[in-house]
Short mmCIF file of N, CA, C and O in Angstrom, two decimals:
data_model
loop_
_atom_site.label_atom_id
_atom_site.label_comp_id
_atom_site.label_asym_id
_atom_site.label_seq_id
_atom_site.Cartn_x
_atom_site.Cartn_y
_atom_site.Cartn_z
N UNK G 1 102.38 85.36 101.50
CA UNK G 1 101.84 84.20 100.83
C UNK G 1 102.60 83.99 99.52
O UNK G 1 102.49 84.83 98.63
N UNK G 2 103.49 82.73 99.35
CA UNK G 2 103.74 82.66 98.22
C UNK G 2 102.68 82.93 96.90
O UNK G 2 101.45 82.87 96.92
N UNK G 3 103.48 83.22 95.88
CA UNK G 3 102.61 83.45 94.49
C UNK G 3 101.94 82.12 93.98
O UNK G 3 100.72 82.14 93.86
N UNK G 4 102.60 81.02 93.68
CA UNK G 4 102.20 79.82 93.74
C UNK G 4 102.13 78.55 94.71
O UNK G 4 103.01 78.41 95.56
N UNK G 5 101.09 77.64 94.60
CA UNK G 5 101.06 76.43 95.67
C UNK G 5 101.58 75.59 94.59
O UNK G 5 101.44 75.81 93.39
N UNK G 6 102.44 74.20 95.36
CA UNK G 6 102.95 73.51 94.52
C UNK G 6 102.11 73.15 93.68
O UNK G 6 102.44 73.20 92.50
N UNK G 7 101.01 72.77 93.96
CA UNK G 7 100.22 72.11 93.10
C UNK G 7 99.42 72.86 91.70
O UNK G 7 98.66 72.49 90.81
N UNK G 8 99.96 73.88 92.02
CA UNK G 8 99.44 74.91 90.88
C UNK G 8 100.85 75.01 89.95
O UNK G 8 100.81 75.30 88.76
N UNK G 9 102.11 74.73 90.68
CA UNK G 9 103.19 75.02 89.82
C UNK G 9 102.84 74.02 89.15
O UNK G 9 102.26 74.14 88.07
N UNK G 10 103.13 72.83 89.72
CA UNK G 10 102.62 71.70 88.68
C UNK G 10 101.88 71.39 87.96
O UNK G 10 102.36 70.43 87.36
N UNK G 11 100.90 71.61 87.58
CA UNK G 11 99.89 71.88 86.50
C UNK G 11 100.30 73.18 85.48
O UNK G 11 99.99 73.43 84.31
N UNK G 12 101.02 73.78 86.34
CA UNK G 12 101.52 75.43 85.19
C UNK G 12 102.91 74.66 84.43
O UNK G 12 103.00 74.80 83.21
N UNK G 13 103.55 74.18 84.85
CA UNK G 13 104.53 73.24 84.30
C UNK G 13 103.81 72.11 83.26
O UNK G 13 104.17 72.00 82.09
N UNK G 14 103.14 71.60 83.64
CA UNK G 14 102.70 70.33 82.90
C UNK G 14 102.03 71.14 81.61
O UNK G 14 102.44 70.92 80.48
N UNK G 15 100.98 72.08 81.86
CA UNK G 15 100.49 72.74 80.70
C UNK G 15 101.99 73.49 79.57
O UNK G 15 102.19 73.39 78.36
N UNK G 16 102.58 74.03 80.38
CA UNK G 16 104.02 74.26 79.76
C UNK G 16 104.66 73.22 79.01
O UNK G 16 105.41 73.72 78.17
N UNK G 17 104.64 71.89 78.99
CA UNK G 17 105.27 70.95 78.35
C UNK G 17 103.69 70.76 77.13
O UNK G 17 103.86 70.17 76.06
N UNK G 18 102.75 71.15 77.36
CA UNK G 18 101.83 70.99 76.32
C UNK G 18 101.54 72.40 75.59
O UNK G 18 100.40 72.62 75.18
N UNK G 19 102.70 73.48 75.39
CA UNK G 19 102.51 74.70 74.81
C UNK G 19 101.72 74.58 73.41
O UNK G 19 101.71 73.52 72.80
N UNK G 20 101.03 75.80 72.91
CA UNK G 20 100.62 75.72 72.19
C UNK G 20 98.65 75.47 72.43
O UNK G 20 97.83 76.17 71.82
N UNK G 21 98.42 74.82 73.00
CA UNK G 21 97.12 74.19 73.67
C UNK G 21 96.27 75.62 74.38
O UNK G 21 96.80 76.46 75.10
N UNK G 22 94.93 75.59 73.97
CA UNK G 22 94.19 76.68 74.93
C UNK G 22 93.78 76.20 76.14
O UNK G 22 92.64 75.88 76.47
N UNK G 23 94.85 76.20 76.82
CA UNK G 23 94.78 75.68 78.45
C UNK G 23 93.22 77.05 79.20
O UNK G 23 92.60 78.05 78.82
N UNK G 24 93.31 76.19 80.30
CA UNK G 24 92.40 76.64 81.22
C UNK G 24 93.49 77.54 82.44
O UNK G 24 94.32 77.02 83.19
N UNK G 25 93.17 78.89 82.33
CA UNK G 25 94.01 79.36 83.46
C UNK G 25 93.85 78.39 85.09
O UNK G 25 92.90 77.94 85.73
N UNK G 26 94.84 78.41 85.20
CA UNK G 26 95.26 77.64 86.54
C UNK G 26 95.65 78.43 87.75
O UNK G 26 95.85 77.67 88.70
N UNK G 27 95.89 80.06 88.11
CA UNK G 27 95.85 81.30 88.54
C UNK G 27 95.81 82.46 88.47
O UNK G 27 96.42 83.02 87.56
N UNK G 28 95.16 83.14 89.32
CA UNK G 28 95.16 84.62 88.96
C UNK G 28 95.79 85.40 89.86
O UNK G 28 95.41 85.39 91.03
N UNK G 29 96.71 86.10 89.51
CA UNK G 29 97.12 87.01 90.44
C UNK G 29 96.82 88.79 90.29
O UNK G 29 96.53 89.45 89.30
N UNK G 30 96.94 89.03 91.12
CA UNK G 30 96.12 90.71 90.51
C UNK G 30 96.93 91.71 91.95
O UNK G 30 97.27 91.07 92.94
N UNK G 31 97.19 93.40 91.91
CA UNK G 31 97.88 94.38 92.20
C UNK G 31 96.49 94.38 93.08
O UNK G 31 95.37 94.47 92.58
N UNK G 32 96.83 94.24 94.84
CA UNK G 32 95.57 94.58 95.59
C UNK G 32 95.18 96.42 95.63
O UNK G 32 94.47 96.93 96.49
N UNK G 33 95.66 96.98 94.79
CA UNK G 33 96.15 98.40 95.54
C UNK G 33 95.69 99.50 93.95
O UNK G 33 95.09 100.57 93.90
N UNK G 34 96.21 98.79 93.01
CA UNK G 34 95.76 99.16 91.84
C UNK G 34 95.45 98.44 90.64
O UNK G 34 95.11 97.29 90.90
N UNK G 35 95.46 98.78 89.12
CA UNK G 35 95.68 97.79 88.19
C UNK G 35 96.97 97.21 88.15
O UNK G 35 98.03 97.70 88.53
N UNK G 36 96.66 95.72 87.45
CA UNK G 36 97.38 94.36 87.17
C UNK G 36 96.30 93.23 87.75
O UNK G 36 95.80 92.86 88.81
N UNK G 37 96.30 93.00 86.64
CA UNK G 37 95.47 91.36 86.61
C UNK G 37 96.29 90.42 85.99
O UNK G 37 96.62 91.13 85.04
N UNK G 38 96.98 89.18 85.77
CA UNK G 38 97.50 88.20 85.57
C UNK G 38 96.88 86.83 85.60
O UNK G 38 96.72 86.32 86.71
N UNK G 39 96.53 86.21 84.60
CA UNK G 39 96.05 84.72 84.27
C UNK G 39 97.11 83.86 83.63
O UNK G 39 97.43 83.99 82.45
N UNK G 40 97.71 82.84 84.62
CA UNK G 40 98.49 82.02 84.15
C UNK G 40 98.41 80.62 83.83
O UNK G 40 98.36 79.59 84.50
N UNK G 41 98.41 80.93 82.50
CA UNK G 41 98.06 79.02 82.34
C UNK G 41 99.22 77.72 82.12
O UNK G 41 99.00 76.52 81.98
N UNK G 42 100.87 78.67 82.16
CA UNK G 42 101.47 77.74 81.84
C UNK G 42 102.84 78.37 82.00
O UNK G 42 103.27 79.48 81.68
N UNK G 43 103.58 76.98 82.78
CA UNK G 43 105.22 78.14 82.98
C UNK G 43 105.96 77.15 82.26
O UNK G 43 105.52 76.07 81.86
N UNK G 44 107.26 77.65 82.10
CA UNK G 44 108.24 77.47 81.14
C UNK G 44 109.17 76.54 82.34
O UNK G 44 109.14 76.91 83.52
N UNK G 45 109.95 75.37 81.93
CA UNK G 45 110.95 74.98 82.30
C UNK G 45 111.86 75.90 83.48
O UNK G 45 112.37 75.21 84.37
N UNK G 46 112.01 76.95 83.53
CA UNK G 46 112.71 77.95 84.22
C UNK G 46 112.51 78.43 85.19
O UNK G 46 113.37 79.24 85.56
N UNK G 47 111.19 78.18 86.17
CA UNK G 47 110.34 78.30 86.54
C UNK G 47 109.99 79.54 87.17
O UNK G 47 109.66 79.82 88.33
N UNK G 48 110.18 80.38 85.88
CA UNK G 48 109.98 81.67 85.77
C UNK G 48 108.79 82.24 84.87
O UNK G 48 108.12 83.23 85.16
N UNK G 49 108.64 81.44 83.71
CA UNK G 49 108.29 82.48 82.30
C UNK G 49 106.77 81.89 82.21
O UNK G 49 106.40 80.92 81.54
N UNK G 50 106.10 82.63 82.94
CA UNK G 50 104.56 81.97 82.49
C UNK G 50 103.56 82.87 81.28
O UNK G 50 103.56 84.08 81.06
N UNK G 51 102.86 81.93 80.73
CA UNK G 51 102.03 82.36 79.86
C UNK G 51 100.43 82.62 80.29
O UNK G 51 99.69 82.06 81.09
N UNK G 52 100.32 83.29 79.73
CA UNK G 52 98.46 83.82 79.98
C UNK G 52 98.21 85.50 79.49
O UNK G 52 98.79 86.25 78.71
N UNK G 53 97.57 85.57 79.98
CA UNK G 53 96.84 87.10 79.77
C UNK G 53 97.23 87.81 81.10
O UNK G 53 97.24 87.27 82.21
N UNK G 54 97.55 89.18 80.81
CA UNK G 54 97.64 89.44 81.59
C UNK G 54 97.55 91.24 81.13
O UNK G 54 97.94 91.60 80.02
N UNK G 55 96.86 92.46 82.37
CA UNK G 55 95.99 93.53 81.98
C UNK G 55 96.73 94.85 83.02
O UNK G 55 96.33 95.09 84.16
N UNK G 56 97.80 95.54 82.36
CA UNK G 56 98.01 96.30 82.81
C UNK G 56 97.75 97.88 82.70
O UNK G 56 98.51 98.77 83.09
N UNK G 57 96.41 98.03 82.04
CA UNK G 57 95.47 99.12 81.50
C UNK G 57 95.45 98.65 80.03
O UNK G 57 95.43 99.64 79.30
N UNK G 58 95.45 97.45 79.31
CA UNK G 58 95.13 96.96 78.22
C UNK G 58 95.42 94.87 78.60
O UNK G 58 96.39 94.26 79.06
N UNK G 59 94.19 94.47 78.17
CA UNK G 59 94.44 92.94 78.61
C UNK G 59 95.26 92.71 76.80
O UNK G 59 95.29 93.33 75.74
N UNK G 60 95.83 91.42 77.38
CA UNK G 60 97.10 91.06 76.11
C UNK G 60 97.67 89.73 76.47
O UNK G 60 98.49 89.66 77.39
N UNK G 61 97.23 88.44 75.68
CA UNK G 61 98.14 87.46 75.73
C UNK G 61 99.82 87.16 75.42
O UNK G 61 100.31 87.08 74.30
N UNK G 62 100.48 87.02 76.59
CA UNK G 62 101.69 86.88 76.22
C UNK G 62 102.61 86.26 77.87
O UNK G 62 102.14 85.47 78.68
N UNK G 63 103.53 86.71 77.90
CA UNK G 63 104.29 86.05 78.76
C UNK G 63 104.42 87.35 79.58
O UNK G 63 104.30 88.52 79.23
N UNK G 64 104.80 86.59 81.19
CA UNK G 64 105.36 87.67 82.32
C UNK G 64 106.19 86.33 83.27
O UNK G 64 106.11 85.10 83.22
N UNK G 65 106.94 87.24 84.08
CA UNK G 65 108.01 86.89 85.21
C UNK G 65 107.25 86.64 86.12
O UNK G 65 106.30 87.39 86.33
N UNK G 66 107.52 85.30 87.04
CA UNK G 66 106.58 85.14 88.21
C UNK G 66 107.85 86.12 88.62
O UNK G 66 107.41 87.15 89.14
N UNK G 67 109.27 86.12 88.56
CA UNK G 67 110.09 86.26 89.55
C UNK G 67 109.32 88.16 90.17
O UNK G 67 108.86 88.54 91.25
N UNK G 68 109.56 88.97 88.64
CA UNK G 68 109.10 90.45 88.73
C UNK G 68 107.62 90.53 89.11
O UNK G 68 107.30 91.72 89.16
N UNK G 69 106.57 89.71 89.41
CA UNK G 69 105.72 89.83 90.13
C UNK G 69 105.90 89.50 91.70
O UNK G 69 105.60 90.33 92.56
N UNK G 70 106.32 88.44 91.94
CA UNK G 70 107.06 89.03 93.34
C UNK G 70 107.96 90.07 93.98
O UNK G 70 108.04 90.42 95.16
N UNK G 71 108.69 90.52 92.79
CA UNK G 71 109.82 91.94 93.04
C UNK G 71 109.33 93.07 93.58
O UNK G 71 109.97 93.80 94.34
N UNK G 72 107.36 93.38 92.96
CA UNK G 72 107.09 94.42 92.91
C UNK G 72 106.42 94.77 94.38
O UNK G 72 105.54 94.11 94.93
N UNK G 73 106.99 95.87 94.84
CA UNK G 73 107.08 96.57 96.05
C UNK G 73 105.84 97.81 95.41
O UNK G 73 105.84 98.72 94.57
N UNK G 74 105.01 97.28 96.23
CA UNK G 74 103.50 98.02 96.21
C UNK G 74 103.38 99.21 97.34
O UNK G 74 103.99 99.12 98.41
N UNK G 75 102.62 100.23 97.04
CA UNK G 75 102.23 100.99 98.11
C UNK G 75 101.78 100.46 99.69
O UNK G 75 101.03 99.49 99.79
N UNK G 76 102.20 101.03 100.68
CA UNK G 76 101.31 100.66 102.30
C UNK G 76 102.43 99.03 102.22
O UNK G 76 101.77 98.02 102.44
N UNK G 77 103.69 98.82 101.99
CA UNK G 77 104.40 97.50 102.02
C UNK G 77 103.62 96.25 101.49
O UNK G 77 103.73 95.22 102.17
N UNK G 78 102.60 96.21 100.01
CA UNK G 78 102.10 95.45 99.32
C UNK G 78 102.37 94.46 98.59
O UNK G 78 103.02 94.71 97.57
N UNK G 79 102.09 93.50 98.77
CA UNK G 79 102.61 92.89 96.88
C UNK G 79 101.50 92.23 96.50
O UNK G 79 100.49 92.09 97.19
N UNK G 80 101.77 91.59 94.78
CA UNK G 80 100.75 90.81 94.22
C UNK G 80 100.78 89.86 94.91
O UNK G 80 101.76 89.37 95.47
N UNK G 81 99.65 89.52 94.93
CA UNK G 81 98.87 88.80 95.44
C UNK G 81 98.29 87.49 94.75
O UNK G 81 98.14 87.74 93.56
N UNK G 82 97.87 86.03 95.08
CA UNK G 82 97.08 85.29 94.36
C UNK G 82 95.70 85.44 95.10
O UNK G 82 95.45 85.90 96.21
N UNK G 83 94.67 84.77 93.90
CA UNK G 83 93.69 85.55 94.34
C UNK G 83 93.16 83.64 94.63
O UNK G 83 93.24 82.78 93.76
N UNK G 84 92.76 83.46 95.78
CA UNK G 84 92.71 82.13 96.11
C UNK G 84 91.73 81.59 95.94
O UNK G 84 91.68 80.37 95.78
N UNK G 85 90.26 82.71 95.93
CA UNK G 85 89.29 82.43 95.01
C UNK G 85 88.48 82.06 93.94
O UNK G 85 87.27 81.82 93.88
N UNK G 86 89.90 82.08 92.59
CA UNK G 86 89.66 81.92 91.26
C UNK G 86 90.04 80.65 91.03
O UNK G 86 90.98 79.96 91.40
N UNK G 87 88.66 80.42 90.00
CA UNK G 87 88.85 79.01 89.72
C UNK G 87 88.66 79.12 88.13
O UNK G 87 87.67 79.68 87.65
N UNK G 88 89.51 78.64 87.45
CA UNK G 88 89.41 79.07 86.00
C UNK G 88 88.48 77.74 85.39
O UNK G 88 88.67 76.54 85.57
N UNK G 89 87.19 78.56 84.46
CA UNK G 89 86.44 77.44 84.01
C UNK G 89 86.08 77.51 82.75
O UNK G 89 85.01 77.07 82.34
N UNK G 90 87.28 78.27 81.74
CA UNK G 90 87.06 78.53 80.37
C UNK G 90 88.60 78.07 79.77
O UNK G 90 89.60 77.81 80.44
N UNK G 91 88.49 78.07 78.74
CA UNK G 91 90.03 78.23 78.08
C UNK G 91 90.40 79.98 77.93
O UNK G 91 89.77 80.97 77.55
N UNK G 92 91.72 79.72 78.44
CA UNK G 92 92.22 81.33 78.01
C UNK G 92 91.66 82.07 76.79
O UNK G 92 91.59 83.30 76.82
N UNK G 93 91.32 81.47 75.90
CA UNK G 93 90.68 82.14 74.84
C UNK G 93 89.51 83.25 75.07
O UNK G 93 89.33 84.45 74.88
N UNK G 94 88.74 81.92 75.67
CA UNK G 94 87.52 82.67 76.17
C UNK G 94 87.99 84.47 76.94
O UNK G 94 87.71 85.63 76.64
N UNK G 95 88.73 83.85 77.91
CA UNK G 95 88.89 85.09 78.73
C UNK G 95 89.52 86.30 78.17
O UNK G 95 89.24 87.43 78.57
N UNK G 96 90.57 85.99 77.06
CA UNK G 96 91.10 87.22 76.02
C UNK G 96 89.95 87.59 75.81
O UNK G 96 89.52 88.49 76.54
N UNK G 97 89.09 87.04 74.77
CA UNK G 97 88.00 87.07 73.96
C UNK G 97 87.49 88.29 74.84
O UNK G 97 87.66 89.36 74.26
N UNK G 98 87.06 88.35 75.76
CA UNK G 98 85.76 88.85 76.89
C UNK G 98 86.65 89.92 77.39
O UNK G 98 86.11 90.96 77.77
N UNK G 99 88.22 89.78 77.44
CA UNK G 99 88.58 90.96 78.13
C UNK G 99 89.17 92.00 77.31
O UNK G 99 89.66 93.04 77.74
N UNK G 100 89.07 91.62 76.03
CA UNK G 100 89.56 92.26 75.10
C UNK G 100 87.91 93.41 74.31
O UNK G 100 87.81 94.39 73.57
N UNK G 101 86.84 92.42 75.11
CA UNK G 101 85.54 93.46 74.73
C UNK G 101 85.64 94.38 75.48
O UNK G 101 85.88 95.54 75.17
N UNK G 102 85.41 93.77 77.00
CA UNK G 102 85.31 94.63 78.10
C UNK G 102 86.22 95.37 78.23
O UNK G 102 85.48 96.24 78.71
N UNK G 103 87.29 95.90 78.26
CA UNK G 103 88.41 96.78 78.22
C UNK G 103 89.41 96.03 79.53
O UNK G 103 90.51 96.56 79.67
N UNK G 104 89.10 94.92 80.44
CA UNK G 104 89.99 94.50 81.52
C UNK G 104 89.26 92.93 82.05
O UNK G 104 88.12 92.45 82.04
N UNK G 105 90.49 92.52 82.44
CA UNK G 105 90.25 90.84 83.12
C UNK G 105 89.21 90.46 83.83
O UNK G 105 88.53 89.43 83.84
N UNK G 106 89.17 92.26 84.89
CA UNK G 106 88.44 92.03 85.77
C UNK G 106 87.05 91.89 85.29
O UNK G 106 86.47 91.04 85.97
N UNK G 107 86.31 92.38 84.40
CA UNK G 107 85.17 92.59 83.90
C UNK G 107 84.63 91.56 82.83
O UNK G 107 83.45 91.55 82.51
N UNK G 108 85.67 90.61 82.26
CA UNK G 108 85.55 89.55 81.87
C UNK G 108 85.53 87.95 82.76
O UNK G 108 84.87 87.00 82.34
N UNK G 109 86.03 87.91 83.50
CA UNK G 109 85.90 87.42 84.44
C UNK G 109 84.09 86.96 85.25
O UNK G 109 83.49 85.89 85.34
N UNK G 110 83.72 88.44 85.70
CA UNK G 110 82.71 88.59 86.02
C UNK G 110 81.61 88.36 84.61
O UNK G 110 80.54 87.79 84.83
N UNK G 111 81.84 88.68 83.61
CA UNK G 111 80.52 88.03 82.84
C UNK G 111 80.93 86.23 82.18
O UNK G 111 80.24 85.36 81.65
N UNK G 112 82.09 86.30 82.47
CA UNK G 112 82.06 84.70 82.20
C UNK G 112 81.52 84.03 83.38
O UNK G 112 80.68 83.22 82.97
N UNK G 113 81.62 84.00 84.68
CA UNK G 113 81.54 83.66 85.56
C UNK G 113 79.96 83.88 85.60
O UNK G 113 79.51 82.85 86.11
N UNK G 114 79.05 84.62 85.35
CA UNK G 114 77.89 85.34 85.17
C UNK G 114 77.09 83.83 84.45
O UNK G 114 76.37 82.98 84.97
N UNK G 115 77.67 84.03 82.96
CA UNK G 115 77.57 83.17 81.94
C UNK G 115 77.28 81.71 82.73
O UNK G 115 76.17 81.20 82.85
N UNK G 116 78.59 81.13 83.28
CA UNK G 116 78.57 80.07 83.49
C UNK G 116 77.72 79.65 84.88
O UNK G 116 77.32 78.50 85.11
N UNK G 117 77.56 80.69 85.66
CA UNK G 117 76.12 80.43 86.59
C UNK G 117 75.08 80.26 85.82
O UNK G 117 74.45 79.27 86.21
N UNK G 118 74.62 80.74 84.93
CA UNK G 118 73.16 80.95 84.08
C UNK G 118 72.84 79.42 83.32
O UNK G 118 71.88 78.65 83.33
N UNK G 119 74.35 79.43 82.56
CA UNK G 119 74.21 77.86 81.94
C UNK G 119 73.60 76.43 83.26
O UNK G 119 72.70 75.60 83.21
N UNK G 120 74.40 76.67 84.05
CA UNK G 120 73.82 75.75 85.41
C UNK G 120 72.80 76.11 86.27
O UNK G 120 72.98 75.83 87.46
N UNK G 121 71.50 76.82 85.89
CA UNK G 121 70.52 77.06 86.49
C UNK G 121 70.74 78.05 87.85
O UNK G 121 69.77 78.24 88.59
N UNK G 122 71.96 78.63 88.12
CA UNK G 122 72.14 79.05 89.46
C UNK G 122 71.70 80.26 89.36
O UNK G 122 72.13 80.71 88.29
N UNK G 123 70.79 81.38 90.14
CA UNK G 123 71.25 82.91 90.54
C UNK G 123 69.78 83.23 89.43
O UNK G 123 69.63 84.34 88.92
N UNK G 124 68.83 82.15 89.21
CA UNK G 124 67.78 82.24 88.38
C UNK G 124 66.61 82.08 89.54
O UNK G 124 65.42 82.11 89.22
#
C-alpha cells in the first residue's frame, strides 16, 4: 500500500505552501511491529520533507522523509504503514500538547479522540 493517496498528497502539499499555520494532521503512519508513530500535516515542494509530529520513544515536532519511511525494512518483511483509519480532528498542536503529557502519539490520540466523542454526546 502506498504511504500516501493522492488526495492526501495534495492537501500535505497545499498545507506546505501555507507553512507556518497549525494545520490539522492529514495522516498517520505508524511501525505495525514496534514503535514509530508519524503525523503529517504538510510536505515540502520535494515531495519528500513532511512536517508533523512524529514519536520514536519521545513524541517531537519536526520534519521526517516520506522517502526513509518507505526504505524501512521491518521485521517478518514489514513496512510502515498508513493507518487508514485516522482522521485528524485537532490542530497538530493539540496532539504535541497531549503527546508530550502522555509520553506517545498513541495515547494522545486516544484521549483526544475520547475528548472529542464526549464533546458530541457519543459513548455517554
Amino acid at each position: 500500500m502506498p504511504l500516501l493517496t493522492s488526495d492526501q498528497r495534495e492537501q500535505l502539499l497545499a498545507n506546505g505552501r501555507q507553512s507556518g499555520r497549525d494545520h490539522v494532521p492529514v495522516v498517520k503512519f505508524f511501525n505495525p511491529v514496534g514503535i514509530g508513530t508519524w503525523l503529517a500535516t504538510e510536505l515540502d515542494a520535494d515531495q519528500d520533507t513532511c512536517f508533523g509530529l512524529a514519536d520514536i520513544g519521545f513524541p517531537e515536532l519536526g520534519t521526517f522523509s516520506l522517502r526513509e519511511l518507505a526504505a524501512l525494512e521491518l521485521p517478518f518483511g514489514m513496512h510502515i504503514e498508513r493507518d487508514v483509519f485516522f482522521t485528524g480532528a485537532f490542530p497538530i498542536s493539540a496532539y504535541a500538547e497531549a503527546a508530550h503529557e502522555t509520553g506517545s502519539i498513541a495515547a494522545a490520540i486516544r484521549i483526544l479522540s475520547n475528548a472529542a466523542r464526549a464533546q458530541h454526546g457519543e459513548g455517554t
